Amino acid sequence: MDHHTLSYGSCVVPTASQGEGSVSWALGGSEPVQLYVEGARYTVEKNGEWEFLRSDPKLSPKKDEFSLSKSRTTAGVGLRFVTSSPSVTLCFRYNAYDRRRRSVIGVSRNGRSFDRTEIPLDAKTTILHIKADVGPEDRVEYRVVLPPWANPILTDLSLPVGHKLGAFTPPRRGAYLALGDSITHGSGLEASYEGYPWQVAQALSLELFNLGSGGARVAPTLARSTADWRPESVSLITTLFGYNDWMSGGKTAAEFKEDYTQLLSLIRRRHPHAPLVCLNLLQTSKVVSCRSGLPVDGFRSAIREVVADRRSMGDANIFVAPSETWTTGAPIHVPDGVHPGPEGSSLVASHLISF
């Protein structure tokens, strides 16, 4: 476990300040800690502020591979803590270059459904004042799920005078690495917990690390970053690439197959035995590429062929999911014609869970 401390007491909030102090927090492990950060392996502290990064900011993607600024968002990131305090206040700020879309922060108490706080597109700060909504001495476990399309930087955590965070024991969970494009990232959704990766992780009792990035094509650089996880810690890897390679990338199916082969080889270099599920291109309202004029079927066949080749060479833990059959291109599943909305994402998740 990586142990750190979080300073608090500087945020102006509608509650009495606890005074300055520190909170122990961690990115992994199973030892008790006051603040547990899930899904943000590359969290950094600078000038007393905490940025919860799910992708390594030092990555150097090739042109058109994926966007570092889009990856600098908090899809699937959560903060977990316990306290008997009647309220908790979290303060966040946003950078001017934040790649923000309509998003919400979700707050759950004791595993109940999420309360939603919408982040206005022009917001410079968010002050999240959370009331316990239970008896005055009851201990409450909080889960604050950060948005898929914003980068809230934590500047303070405050409690009323006389209250403090308790010891939170992180659940013992394997890691789920979800690689992909905007569908994995969470385009078409307002909340991280609406996405298929979040739903799969919760159903399988795994810790999600969402490595999806809007606009990504097959991304060897993201595949290389999976080497940062110890093989024994990873319980599931999924990939969902192909739409951008086909629709706007101008690739042929043969070129895509070559790139996809490299992607899987890089993942397997560090994680040779982890279950690896390759989701095929989902149904959309498009049938041919707007750039090349090629139909999508050749790209779906390429994924099936690459996986079949690896299985024939003895990789028994790699699978191709027939995810093109899991949803339709109808508005109820893909409201914008490409990205699953909440209902479509739930369908993808339910099929993947039972796959």
Short mmCIF file of C-alpha atoms in Angstrom, two decimals:
data_model
loop_
_atom_site.label_atom_id
_atom_site.label_comp_id
_atom_site.label_asym_id
_atom_site.label_seq_id
_atom_site.Cartn_x
_atom_site.Cartn_y
_atom_site.Cartn_z
CA MET A 1 0.00 0.00 0.00
CA ASP A 2 1.20 3.52 -0.81
CA HIS A 3 0.58 5.71 2.27
CA HIS A 4 0.23 9.48 2.05
CA THR A 5 -1.22 12.36 4.03
CA LEU A 6 -3.82 14.88 2.91
CA SER A 7 -3.78 18.31 4.55
CA TYR A 8 -7.15 19.81 5.42
CA GLY A 9 -8.67 22.82 7.07
CA SER A 10 -8.15 25.54 4.42
CA CYS A 11 -11.46 25.39 2.55
CA VAL A 12 -14.15 27.96 3.25
CA VAL A 13 -17.24 25.85 3.93
CA PRO A 14 -20.67 26.30 5.53
CA THR A 15 -19.63 24.41 8.66
CA ALA A 16 -17.23 24.93 11.53
CA SER A 17 -13.66 24.14 10.53
CA GLN A 18 -11.94 21.25 12.24
CA GLY A 19 -8.67 23.12 12.10
CA GLU A 20 -5.61 22.19 10.14
CA GLY A 21 -4.38 18.64 10.22
CA SER A 22 -3.78 15.66 7.99
CA VAL A 23 -5.55 12.55 6.83
CA SER A 24 -3.79 9.32 5.97
CA TRP A 25 -4.80 8.05 2.55
CA ALA A 26 -3.80 5.26 0.24
CA LEU A 27 -4.04 4.06 -3.34
CA GLY A 28 -4.09 0.33 -2.68
CA GLY A 29 -3.77 -2.45 -0.17
CA SER A 30 -6.02 -3.72 2.61
CA GLU A 31 -4.74 -1.95 5.74
CA PRO A 32 -7.05 0.56 7.49
CA VAL A 33 -6.69 4.12 6.25
CA GLN A 34 -8.73 7.29 6.65
CA LEU A 35 -9.24 8.09 2.97
CA TYR A 36 -9.09 5.39 0.32
CA VAL A 37 -8.64 6.43 -3.31
CA GLU A 38 -9.89 3.87 -5.82
CA GLY A 39 -9.30 3.78 -9.55
CA ALA A 40 -6.58 6.46 -9.69
CA ARG A 41 -3.20 4.80 -9.65
CA TYR A 42 -1.30 7.94 -10.65
CA THR A 43 -2.67 10.35 -8.04
CA VAL A 44 -0.31 13.27 -7.48
CA GLU A 45 0.02 15.94 -4.78
CA LYS A 46 1.16 19.45 -5.61
CA ASN A 47 0.97 22.54 -3.42
CA GLY A 48 -1.43 20.87 -1.03
CA GLU A 49 -3.87 19.79 -3.76
CA TRP A 50 -4.62 16.29 -4.96
CA GLU A 51 -5.23 15.36 -8.59
CA PHE A 52 -6.67 11.88 -9.08
CA LEU A 53 -5.13 10.58 -12.30
CA ARG A 54 -6.14 7.26 -13.83
CA SER A 55 -3.53 7.42 -16.62
CA ASP A 56 0.17 8.09 -16.28
CA PRO A 57 0.68 11.79 -17.13
CA LYS A 58 4.16 10.94 -18.42
CA LEU A 59 2.83 8.81 -21.27
CA SER A 60 3.78 9.91 -24.78
CA PRO A 61 1.09 8.66 -27.16
CA LYS A 62 1.66 8.68 -30.88
CA LYS A 63 -0.29 11.12 -33.02
CA ASP A 64 -4.02 10.24 -33.05
CA GLU A 65 -3.46 7.30 -30.65
CA PHE A 66 -5.35 8.89 -27.74
CA SER A 67 -5.64 12.24 -25.96
CA LEU A 68 -3.71 12.86 -22.76
CA SER A 69 -6.05 15.71 -21.83
CA LYS A 70 -9.12 13.48 -22.20
CA SER A 71 -7.38 10.85 -20.11
CA ARG A 72 -6.82 13.48 -17.44
CA THR A 73 -10.39 13.02 -16.24
CA THR A 74 -11.72 10.98 -13.35
CA ALA A 75 -13.77 8.23 -14.99
CA GLY A 76 -14.24 5.46 -12.44
CA VAL A 77 -12.35 7.22 -9.65
CA GLY A 78 -13.80 7.08 -6.14
CA LEU A 79 -13.03 8.37 -2.64
CA ARG A 80 -14.07 6.19 0.29
CA PHE A 81 -14.09 7.01 4.00
CA VAL A 82 -16.08 6.53 7.21
CA THR A 83 -17.09 8.99 9.92
CA SER A 84 -19.73 9.65 12.56
CA SER A 85 -19.69 13.34 11.69
CA PRO A 86 -23.07 14.89 10.86
CA SER A 87 -21.53 16.35 7.71
CA VAL A 88 -18.47 16.27 5.47
CA THR A 89 -17.36 18.93 3.02
CA LEU A 90 -15.14 18.30 0.01
CA CYS A 91 -13.76 21.19 -2.03
CA PHE A 92 -12.66 20.79 -5.63
CA ARG A 93 -11.37 23.14 -8.29
CA TYR A 94 -11.04 22.82 -12.06
CA ASN A 95 -8.33 23.86 -14.47
CA ALA A 96 -9.16 26.11 -17.39
CA TYR A 97 -7.94 23.41 -19.82
CA ASP A 98 -10.16 20.72 -18.27
CA ARG A 99 -11.82 18.59 -20.96
CA ARG A 100 -15.22 18.89 -19.36
CA ARG A 101 -18.62 17.70 -20.49
CA ARG A 102 -21.91 17.41 -18.65
CA SER A 103 -21.05 15.28 -15.62
CA VAL A 104 -22.13 14.53 -12.08
CA ILE A 105 -20.45 13.54 -8.83
CA GLY A 106 -22.21 10.67 -7.09
CA VAL A 107 -22.34 10.22 -3.31
CA SER A 108 -23.42 6.95 -1.68
CA ARG A 109 -23.98 6.40 2.03
CA ASN A 110 -23.62 2.87 3.41
CA GLY A 111 -23.93 1.32 -0.05
CA ARG A 112 -27.25 2.96 -0.89
CA SER A 113 -28.09 4.55 -4.23
CA PHE A 114 -26.15 7.60 -5.36
CA ASP A 115 -27.14 11.20 -4.81
CA ARG A 116 -26.15 13.26 -7.83
CA THR A 117 -24.46 16.66 -7.89
CA GLU A 118 -24.22 18.17 -11.36
CA ILE A 119 -21.08 20.09 -12.32
CA PRO A 120 -21.94 23.17 -14.41
CA LEU A 121 -19.77 23.42 -17.50
CA ASP A 122 -18.51 26.83 -16.45
CA ALA A 123 -17.87 25.93 -12.80
CA LYS A 124 -14.47 26.87 -11.42
CA THR A 125 -15.03 25.11 -8.09
CA THR A 126 -17.36 22.59 -6.49
CA ILE A 127 -18.08 22.63 -2.75
CA LEU A 128 -19.72 19.33 -1.93
CA HIS A 129 -21.47 19.56 1.43
CA ILE A 130 -22.63 16.07 2.41
CA LYS A 131 -25.04 15.49 5.26
CA ALA A 132 -24.99 12.15 7.04
CA ASP A 133 -28.76 11.62 6.78
CA VAL A 134 -28.64 9.20 9.76
CA GLY A 135 -28.63 9.37 13.55
CA PRO A 136 -26.17 11.75 15.24
CA GLU A 137 -23.81 9.00 16.43
CA ASP A 138 -24.16 6.60 13.53
CA ARG A 139 -21.05 5.66 11.61
CA VAL A 140 -21.49 6.21 7.88
CA GLU A 141 -19.40 4.80 5.06
CA TYR A 142 -19.20 7.25 2.18
CA ARG A 143 -18.30 6.62 -1.42
CA VAL A 144 -17.80 9.71 -3.57
CA VAL A 145 -17.61 8.75 -7.25
CA LEU A 146 -15.97 11.38 -9.41
CA PRO A 147 -17.22 12.28 -12.91
CA PRO A 148 -16.16 10.71 -16.21
CA TRP A 149 -15.77 14.00 -18.07
CA ALA A 150 -14.15 16.42 -15.64
CA ASN A 151 -10.99 16.61 -13.57
CA PRO A 152 -11.95 17.77 -10.09
CA ILE A 153 -8.82 18.54 -8.07
CA LEU A 154 -9.32 18.08 -4.34
CA THR A 155 -8.27 21.15 -2.38
CA ASP A 156 -9.77 20.36 1.02
CA LEU A 157 -11.74 17.95 3.17
CA SER A 158 -13.43 19.46 6.22
CA LEU A 159 -15.48 18.20 9.18
CA PRO A 160 -17.25 20.04 12.00
CA VAL A 161 -15.30 20.70 15.19
CA GLY A 162 -14.90 17.57 17.32
CA HIS A 163 -15.31 15.10 14.48
CA LYS A 164 -12.80 13.14 12.45
CA LEU A 165 -12.56 10.43 9.85
CA GLY A 166 -12.53 6.87 11.12
CA ALA A 167 -10.44 3.95 9.95
CA PHE A 168 -11.66 2.61 6.62
CA THR A 169 -10.57 -0.92 5.75
CA PRO A 170 -10.35 -1.28 1.96
CA PRO A 171 -11.99 -4.39 0.57
CA ARG A 172 -9.68 -7.06 -0.78
CA ARG A 173 -10.23 -6.91 -4.53
CA GLY A 174 -8.39 -7.77 -7.68
CA ALA A 175 -7.85 -5.08 -10.29
CA TYR A 176 -9.97 -4.73 -13.41
CA LEU A 177 -8.15 -2.87 -16.22
CA ALA A 178 -10.63 -1.55 -18.80
CA LEU A 179 -8.88 -0.32 -21.96
CA GLY A 180 -10.83 1.36 -24.72
CA ASP A 181 -12.10 4.47 -26.43
CA SER A 182 -14.92 6.88 -25.56
CA ILE A 183 -17.40 4.07 -24.92
CA THR A 184 -15.21 2.75 -22.11
CA HIS A 185 -14.35 6.27 -20.97
CA GLY A 186 -18.02 7.13 -20.53
CA SER A 187 -19.16 9.35 -23.41
CA GLY A 188 -22.94 9.49 -23.52
CA LEU A 189 -23.12 9.20 -19.72
CA GLU A 190 -23.14 11.74 -16.92
CA ALA A 191 -21.86 9.53 -14.08
CA SER A 192 -18.95 7.11 -13.83
CA TYR A 193 -21.17 4.55 -12.11
CA GLU A 194 -23.44 4.40 -15.19
CA GLY A 195 -20.67 2.99 -17.39
CA TYR A 196 -20.28 -0.68 -18.20
CA PRO A 197 -16.79 -0.91 -16.60
CA TRP A 198 -18.08 0.36 -13.24
CA GLN A 199 -21.05 -2.01 -13.29
CA VAL A 200 -18.87 -4.99 -14.16
CA ALA A 201 -16.38 -4.15 -11.41
CA GLN A 202 -19.11 -3.90 -8.78
CA ALA A 203 -20.78 -7.15 -9.84
CA LEU A 204 -17.48 -9.06 -9.78
CA SER A 205 -16.11 -7.35 -6.63
CA LEU A 206 -13.13 -5.88 -8.47
CA GLU A 207 -11.46 -2.48 -8.29
CA LEU A 208 -11.91 -0.64 -11.57
CA PHE A 209 -9.09 1.18 -13.31
CA ASN A 210 -10.75 2.82 -16.30
CA LEU A 211 -8.07 3.27 -18.96
CA GLY A 212 -10.51 4.37 -21.65
CA SER A 213 -9.92 7.63 -23.50
CA GLY A 214 -12.36 9.43 -25.73
CA GLY A 215 -11.30 9.35 -29.39
CA ALA A 216 -8.68 6.62 -28.84
CA ARG A 217 -7.69 4.27 -31.60
CA VAL A 218 -5.92 0.98 -30.88
CA ALA A 219 -3.45 2.31 -28.34
CA PRO A 220 -0.18 0.44 -27.75
CA THR A 221 0.88 3.17 -25.30
CA LEU A 222 -2.09 2.40 -23.05
CA ALA A 223 -1.28 -1.29 -23.36
CA ARG A 224 2.27 -0.62 -22.20
CA SER A 225 0.94 1.19 -19.15
CA THR A 226 -0.67 -2.02 -17.91
CA ALA A 227 2.85 -3.08 -16.93
CA ASP A 228 2.47 -0.78 -13.91
CA TRP A 229 0.21 -3.38 -12.27
CA ARG A 230 1.69 -6.50 -10.73
CA PRO A 231 0.44 -9.59 -12.61
CA GLU A 232 -0.86 -11.23 -9.45
CA SER A 233 -3.01 -8.16 -8.68
CA VAL A 234 -4.96 -8.19 -11.96
CA SER A 235 -8.13 -10.30 -12.13
CA LEU A 236 -9.61 -9.06 -15.43
CA ILE A 237 -8.60 -7.03 -18.49
CA THR A 238 -11.00 -5.92 -21.20
CA THR A 239 -10.41 -4.07 -24.46
CA LEU A 240 -12.93 -2.20 -26.57
CA PHE A 241 -11.24 -0.53 -29.52
CA GLY A 242 -11.99 -0.23 -33.20
CA TYR A 243 -14.69 2.36 -33.86
CA ASN A 244 -12.28 5.27 -34.33
CA ASP A 245 -9.82 3.15 -36.33
CA TRP A 246 -12.66 2.21 -38.68
CA MET A 247 -14.78 5.35 -38.80
CA SER A 248 -12.23 8.17 -38.88
CA GLY A 249 -8.81 6.54 -38.88
CA GLY A 250 -8.82 5.54 -42.53
CA LYS A 251 -7.37 2.12 -41.75
CA THR A 252 -8.01 -1.01 -43.69
CA ALA A 253 -9.10 -4.14 -41.84
CA ALA A 254 -5.61 -5.59 -42.43
CA GLU A 255 -3.92 -2.55 -40.89
CA PHE A 256 -6.29 -2.66 -37.95
CA LYS A 257 -5.56 -6.36 -37.46
CA GLU A 258 -1.83 -5.66 -37.34
CA ASP A 259 -2.30 -2.91 -34.76
CA TYR A 260 -4.64 -5.05 -32.66
CA THR A 261 -2.14 -7.90 -32.70
CA GLN A 262 0.51 -5.55 -31.30
CA LEU A 263 -1.91 -4.28 -28.64
CA LEU A 264 -2.59 -7.76 -27.29
CA SER A 265 1.08 -8.74 -27.43
CA LEU A 266 1.99 -5.75 -25.28
CA ILE A 267 -0.68 -6.57 -22.71
CA ARG A 268 0.38 -10.20 -22.58
CA ARG A 269 4.04 -9.27 -22.13
CA ARG A 270 3.28 -8.27 -18.52
CA HIS A 271 0.02 -10.17 -17.93
CA PRO A 272 0.33 -13.52 -19.72
CA HIS A 273 -2.35 -15.32 -17.70
CA ALA A 274 -4.95 -12.74 -16.66
CA PRO A 275 -8.41 -13.26 -18.19
CA LEU A 276 -8.45 -10.96 -21.23
CA VAL A 277 -11.80 -10.28 -22.90
CA CYS A 278 -11.75 -8.46 -26.23
CA LEU A 279 -15.10 -6.80 -26.84
CA ASN A 280 -15.99 -6.51 -30.49
CA LEU A 281 -17.24 -3.28 -32.03
CA LEU A 282 -20.70 -2.47 -30.74
CA GLN A 283 -23.65 -1.75 -32.97
CA THR A 284 -24.01 1.89 -33.98
CA SER A 285 -26.18 3.78 -36.44
CA LYS A 286 -23.26 3.75 -38.91
CA VAL A 287 -22.67 0.92 -41.37
CA VAL A 288 -19.72 2.21 -43.43
CA SER A 289 -16.71 4.36 -42.59
CA CYS A 290 -17.12 8.06 -43.32
CA ARG A 291 -13.47 8.19 -44.39
CA SER A 292 -12.70 4.95 -46.17
CA GLY A 293 -16.17 3.76 -47.13
CA LEU A 294 -15.32 0.33 -45.72
CA PRO A 295 -17.98 -1.70 -43.89
CA VAL A 296 -17.45 -2.54 -40.23
CA ASP A 297 -17.67 -6.31 -40.63
CA GLY A 298 -14.05 -6.64 -41.70
CA PHE A 299 -12.88 -4.98 -38.49
CA ARG A 300 -15.00 -7.26 -36.34
CA SER A 301 -13.60 -10.26 -38.22
CA ALA A 302 -10.07 -8.98 -37.61
CA ILE A 303 -10.60 -9.05 -33.83
CA ARG A 304 -11.99 -12.57 -33.97
CA GLU A 305 -9.01 -13.70 -36.07
CA VAL A 306 -6.40 -12.14 -33.78
CA VAL A 307 -7.93 -13.76 -30.72
CA ALA A 308 -8.22 -17.10 -32.51
CA ASP A 309 -4.54 -16.89 -33.47
CA ARG A 310 -3.50 -16.29 -29.87
CA ARG A 311 -5.66 -19.14 -28.60
CA SER A 312 -4.14 -21.47 -31.19
CA MET A 313 -0.72 -20.57 -29.77
CA GLY A 314 -1.79 -21.64 -26.27
CA ASP A 315 -3.28 -18.49 -24.76
CA ALA A 316 -6.27 -20.15 -23.11
CA ASN A 317 -7.33 -17.09 -21.11
CA ILE A 318 -8.09 -14.76 -24.00
CA PHE A 319 -11.60 -14.46 -25.38
CA VAL A 320 -13.54 -12.43 -27.91
CA ALA A 321 -16.95 -11.25 -26.75
CA PRO A 322 -19.75 -11.12 -29.35
CA SER A 323 -20.64 -7.66 -28.10
CA GLU A 324 -21.93 -6.62 -31.52
CA THR A 325 -25.00 -8.69 -30.60
CA TRP A 326 -25.51 -7.17 -27.16
CA THR A 327 -27.09 -3.88 -28.19
CA THR A 328 -28.65 -2.33 -31.26
CA GLY A 329 -28.01 0.93 -33.03
CA ALA A 330 -31.43 2.17 -31.93
CA PRO A 331 -31.68 5.45 -29.96
CA ILE A 332 -32.78 3.61 -26.82
CA HIS A 333 -29.35 1.93 -26.71
CA VAL A 334 -27.13 4.55 -28.40
CA PRO A 335 -28.88 7.92 -28.13
CA ASP A 336 -26.24 9.73 -30.19
CA GLY A 337 -25.86 6.89 -32.67
CA VAL A 338 -22.48 5.75 -31.30
CA HIS A 339 -22.20 5.76 -27.50
CA PRO A 340 -24.41 3.62 -25.26
CA GLY A 341 -26.55 5.61 -22.86
CA PRO A 342 -27.40 4.30 -19.39
CA GLU A 343 -29.68 1.54 -20.74
CA GLY A 344 -27.22 0.44 -23.41
CA SER A 345 -24.33 0.47 -20.94
CA SER A 346 -26.30 -1.69 -18.52
CA LEU A 347 -26.95 -4.18 -21.32
CA VAL A 348 -23.26 -4.35 -22.19
CA ALA A 349 -22.39 -4.81 -18.52
CA SER A 350 -24.94 -7.56 -17.92
CA HIS A 351 -23.72 -9.55 -20.92
CA LEU A 352 -20.09 -9.09 -19.98
CA ILE A 353 -20.73 -10.15 -16.39
CA SER A 354 -22.30 -13.40 -17.54
CA PHE A 355 -19.86 -13.95 -20.42
#
